[in-house]
PDB file of C-alpha atoms in Angstrom:
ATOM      1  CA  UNK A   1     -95.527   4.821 196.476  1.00 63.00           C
ATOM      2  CA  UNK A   2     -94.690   1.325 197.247  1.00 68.00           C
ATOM      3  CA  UNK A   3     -91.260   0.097 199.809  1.00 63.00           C
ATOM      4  CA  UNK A   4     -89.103  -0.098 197.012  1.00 69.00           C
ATOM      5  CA  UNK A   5     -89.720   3.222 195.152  1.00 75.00           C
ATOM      6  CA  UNK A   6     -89.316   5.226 199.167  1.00 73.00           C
ATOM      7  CA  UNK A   7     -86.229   3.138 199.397  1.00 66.00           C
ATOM      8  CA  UNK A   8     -85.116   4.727 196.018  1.00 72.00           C
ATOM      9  CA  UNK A   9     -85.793   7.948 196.805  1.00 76.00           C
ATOM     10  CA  UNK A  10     -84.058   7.764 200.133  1.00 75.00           C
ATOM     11  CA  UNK A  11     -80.731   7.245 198.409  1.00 72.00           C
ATOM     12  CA  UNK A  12     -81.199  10.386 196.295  1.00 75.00           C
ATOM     13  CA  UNK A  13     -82.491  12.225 199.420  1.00 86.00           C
ATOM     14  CA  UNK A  14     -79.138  11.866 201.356  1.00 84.00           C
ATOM     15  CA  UNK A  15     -76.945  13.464 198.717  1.00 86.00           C
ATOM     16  CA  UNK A  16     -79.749  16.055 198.025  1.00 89.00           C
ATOM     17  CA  UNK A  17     -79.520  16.522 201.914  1.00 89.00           C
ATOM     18  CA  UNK A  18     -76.273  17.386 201.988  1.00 87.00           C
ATOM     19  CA  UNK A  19     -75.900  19.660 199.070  1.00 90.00           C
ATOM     20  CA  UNK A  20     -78.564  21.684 200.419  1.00 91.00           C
ATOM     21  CA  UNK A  21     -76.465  21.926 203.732  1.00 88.00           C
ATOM     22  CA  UNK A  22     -73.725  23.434 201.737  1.00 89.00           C
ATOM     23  CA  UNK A  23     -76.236  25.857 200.077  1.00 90.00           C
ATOM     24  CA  UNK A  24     -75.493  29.217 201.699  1.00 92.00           C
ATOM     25  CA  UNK A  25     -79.240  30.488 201.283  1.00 92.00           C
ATOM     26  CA  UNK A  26     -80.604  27.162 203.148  1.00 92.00           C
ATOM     27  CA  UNK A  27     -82.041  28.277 207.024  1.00 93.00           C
ATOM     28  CA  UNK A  28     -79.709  27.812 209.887  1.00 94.00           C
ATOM     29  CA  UNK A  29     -82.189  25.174 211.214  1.00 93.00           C
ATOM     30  CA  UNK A  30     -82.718  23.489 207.913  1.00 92.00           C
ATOM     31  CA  UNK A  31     -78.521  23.223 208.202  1.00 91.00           C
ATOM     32  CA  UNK A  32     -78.316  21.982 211.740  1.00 92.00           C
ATOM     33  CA  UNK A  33     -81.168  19.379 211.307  1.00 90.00           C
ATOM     34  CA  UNK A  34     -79.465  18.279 207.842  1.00 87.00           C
ATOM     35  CA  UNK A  35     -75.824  17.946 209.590  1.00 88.00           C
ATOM     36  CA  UNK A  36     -77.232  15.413 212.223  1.00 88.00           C
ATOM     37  CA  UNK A  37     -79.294  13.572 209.597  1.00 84.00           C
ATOM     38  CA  UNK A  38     -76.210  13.118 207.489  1.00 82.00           C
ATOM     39  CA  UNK A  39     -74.336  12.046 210.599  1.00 83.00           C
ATOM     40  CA  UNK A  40     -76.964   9.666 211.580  1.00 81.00           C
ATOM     41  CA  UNK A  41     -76.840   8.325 208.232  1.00 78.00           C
ATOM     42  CA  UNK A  42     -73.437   7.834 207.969  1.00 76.00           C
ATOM     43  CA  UNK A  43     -72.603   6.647 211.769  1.00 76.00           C
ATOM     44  CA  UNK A  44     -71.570   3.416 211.999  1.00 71.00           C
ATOM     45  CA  UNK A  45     -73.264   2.930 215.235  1.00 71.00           C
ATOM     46  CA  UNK A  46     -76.954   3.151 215.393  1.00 70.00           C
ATOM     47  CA  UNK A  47     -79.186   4.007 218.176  1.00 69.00           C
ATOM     48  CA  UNK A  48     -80.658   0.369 218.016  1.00 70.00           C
ATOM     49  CA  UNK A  49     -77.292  -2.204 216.980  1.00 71.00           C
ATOM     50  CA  UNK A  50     -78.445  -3.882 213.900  1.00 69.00           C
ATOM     51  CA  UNK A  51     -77.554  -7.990 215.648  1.00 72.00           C
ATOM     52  CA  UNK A  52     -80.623  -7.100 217.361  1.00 74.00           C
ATOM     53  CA  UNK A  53     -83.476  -9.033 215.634  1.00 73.00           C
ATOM     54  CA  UNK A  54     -86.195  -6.811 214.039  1.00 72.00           C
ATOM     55  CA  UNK A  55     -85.776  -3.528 216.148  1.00 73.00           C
ATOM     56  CA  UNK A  56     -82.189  -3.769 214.616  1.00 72.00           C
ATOM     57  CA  UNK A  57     -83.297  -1.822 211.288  1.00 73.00           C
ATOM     58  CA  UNK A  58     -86.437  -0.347 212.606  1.00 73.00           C
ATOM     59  CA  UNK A  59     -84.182   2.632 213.462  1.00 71.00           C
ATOM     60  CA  UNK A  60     -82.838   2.182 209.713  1.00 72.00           C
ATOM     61  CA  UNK A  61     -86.348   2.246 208.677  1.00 76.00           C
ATOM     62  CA  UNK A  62     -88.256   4.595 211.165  1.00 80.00           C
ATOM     63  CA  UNK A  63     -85.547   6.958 212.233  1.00 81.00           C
ATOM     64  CA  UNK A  64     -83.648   8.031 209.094  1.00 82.00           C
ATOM     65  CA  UNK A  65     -86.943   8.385 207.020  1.00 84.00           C
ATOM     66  CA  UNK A  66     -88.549  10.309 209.700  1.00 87.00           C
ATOM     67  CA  UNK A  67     -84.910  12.856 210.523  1.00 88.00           C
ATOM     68  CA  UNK A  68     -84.807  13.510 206.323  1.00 88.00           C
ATOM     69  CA  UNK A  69     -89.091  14.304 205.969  1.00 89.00           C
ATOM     70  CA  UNK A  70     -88.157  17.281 209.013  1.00 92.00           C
ATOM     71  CA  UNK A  71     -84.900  18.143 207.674  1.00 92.00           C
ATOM     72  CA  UNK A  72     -86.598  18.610 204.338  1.00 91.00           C
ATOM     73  CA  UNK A  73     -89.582  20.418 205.739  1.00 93.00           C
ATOM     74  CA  UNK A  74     -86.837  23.105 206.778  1.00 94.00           C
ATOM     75  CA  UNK A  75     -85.213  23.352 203.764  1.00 94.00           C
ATOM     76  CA  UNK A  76     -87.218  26.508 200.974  1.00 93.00           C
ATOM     77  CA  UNK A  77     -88.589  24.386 198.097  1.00 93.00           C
ATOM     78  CA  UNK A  78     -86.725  25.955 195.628  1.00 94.00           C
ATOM     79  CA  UNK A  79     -83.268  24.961 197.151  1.00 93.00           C
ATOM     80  CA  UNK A  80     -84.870  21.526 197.922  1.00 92.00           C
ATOM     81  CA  UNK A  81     -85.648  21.425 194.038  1.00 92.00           C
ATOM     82  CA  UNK A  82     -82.460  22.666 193.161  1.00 92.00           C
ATOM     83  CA  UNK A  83     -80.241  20.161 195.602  1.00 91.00           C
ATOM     84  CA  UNK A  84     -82.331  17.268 194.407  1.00 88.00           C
ATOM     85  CA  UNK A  85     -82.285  17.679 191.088  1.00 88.00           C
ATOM     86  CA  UNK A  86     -77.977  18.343 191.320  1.00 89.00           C
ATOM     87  CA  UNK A  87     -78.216  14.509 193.635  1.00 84.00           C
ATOM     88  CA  UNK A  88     -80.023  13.063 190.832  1.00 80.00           C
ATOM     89  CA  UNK A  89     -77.574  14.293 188.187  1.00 79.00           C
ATOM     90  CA  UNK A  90     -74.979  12.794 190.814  1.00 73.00           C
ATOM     91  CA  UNK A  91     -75.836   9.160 189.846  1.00 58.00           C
ATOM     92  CA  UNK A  92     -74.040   7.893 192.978  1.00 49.00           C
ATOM     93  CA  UNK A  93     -73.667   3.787 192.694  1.00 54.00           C
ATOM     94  CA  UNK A  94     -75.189   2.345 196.020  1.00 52.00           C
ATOM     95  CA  UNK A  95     -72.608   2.997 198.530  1.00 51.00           C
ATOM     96  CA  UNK A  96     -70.682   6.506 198.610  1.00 53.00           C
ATOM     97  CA  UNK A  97     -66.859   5.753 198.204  1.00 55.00           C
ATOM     98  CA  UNK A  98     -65.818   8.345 200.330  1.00 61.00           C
ATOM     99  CA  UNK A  99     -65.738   6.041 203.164  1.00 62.00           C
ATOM    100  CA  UNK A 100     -63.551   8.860 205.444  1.00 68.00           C
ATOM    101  CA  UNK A 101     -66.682  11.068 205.564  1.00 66.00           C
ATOM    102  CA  UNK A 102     -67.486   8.620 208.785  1.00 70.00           C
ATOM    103  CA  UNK A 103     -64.639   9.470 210.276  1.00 76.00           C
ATOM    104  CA  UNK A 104     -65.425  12.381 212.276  1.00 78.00           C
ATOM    105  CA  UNK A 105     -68.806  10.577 213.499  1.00 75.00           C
ATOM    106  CA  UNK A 106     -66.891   7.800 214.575  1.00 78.00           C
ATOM    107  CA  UNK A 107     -64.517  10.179 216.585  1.00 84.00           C
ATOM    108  CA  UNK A 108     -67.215  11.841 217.839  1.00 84.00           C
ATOM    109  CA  UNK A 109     -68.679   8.826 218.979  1.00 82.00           C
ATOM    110  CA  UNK A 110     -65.446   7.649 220.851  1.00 87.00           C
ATOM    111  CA  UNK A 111     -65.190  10.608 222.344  1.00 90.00           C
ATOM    112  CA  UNK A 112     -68.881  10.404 224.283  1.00 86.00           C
ATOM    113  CA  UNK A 113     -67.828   6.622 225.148  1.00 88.00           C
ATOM    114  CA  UNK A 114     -64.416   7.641 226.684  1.00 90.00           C
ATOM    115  CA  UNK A 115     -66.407  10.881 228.684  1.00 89.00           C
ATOM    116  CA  UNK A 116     -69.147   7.377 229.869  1.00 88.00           C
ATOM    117  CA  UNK A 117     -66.353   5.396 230.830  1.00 88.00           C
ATOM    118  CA  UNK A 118     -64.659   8.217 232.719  1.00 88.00           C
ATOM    119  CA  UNK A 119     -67.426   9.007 234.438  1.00 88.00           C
ATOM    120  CA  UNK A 120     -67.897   5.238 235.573  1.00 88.00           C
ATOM    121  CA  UNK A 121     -64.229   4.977 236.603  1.00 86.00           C
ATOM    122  CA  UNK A 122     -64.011   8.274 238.743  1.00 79.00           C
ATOM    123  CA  UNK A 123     -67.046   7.796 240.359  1.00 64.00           C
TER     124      UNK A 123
END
């Protein structure tokens, strides 16, 4: 499988990612390990900011492949069959429109950055 056709089936992975999380006969592991890949995946901030030349999308590339081959790991085959085959019949265009999905991880992520800065002031 060449770059292109893993880069493919990472976009249908996502959604197939998250429809198993809402499966209610998917592991409680499988669940946790797909909520933070989802979050990962749709955080706006990345562990390695993307201005940074080369190492920018190496999390992009190395991370998020790596956090969806566990996640699906976890998941029972024939709920991974089942949520990937309901992703595929999805036919999501590139980008998900439901932009507000980020919202929480963005929250989330102010939240740790006000708890840093606190830290930094009261100390």
């Amino acid at each position: 499988m060449d770059l292109k056709q893993k880069a493919k089936q990472l976009k249908t992975d996502i959604p197939a990612v998250l429809i198993a999380l809402k499966d209610k006969c998917t592991p409680l592991l499988a669940k946790i390990l797909a909520a933070i890949t989802i979050g990962y995946a749709l955080s706006p901030i990345d562990l390695i900011p993307d201005f940074i030349p080369v190492l920018g999308y190496l999390d992009d590339i190395i991370i998020l492949p790596l956090m969806i081959a566990l996640t699906i790991r976890c998941i029972p085959s024939d709920i991974w069959e089942e949520s990937r085959s309901k992703a595929a019949e999805l036919e999501l265009p590139g980008k998900s429109k439901k932009w507000y999905y980020a919202i929480p991880i963005v929250l989330l992520w102010f939240f740790f950055i006000f708890l840093i800065v606190r830290a930094i002031i009261i100390d």
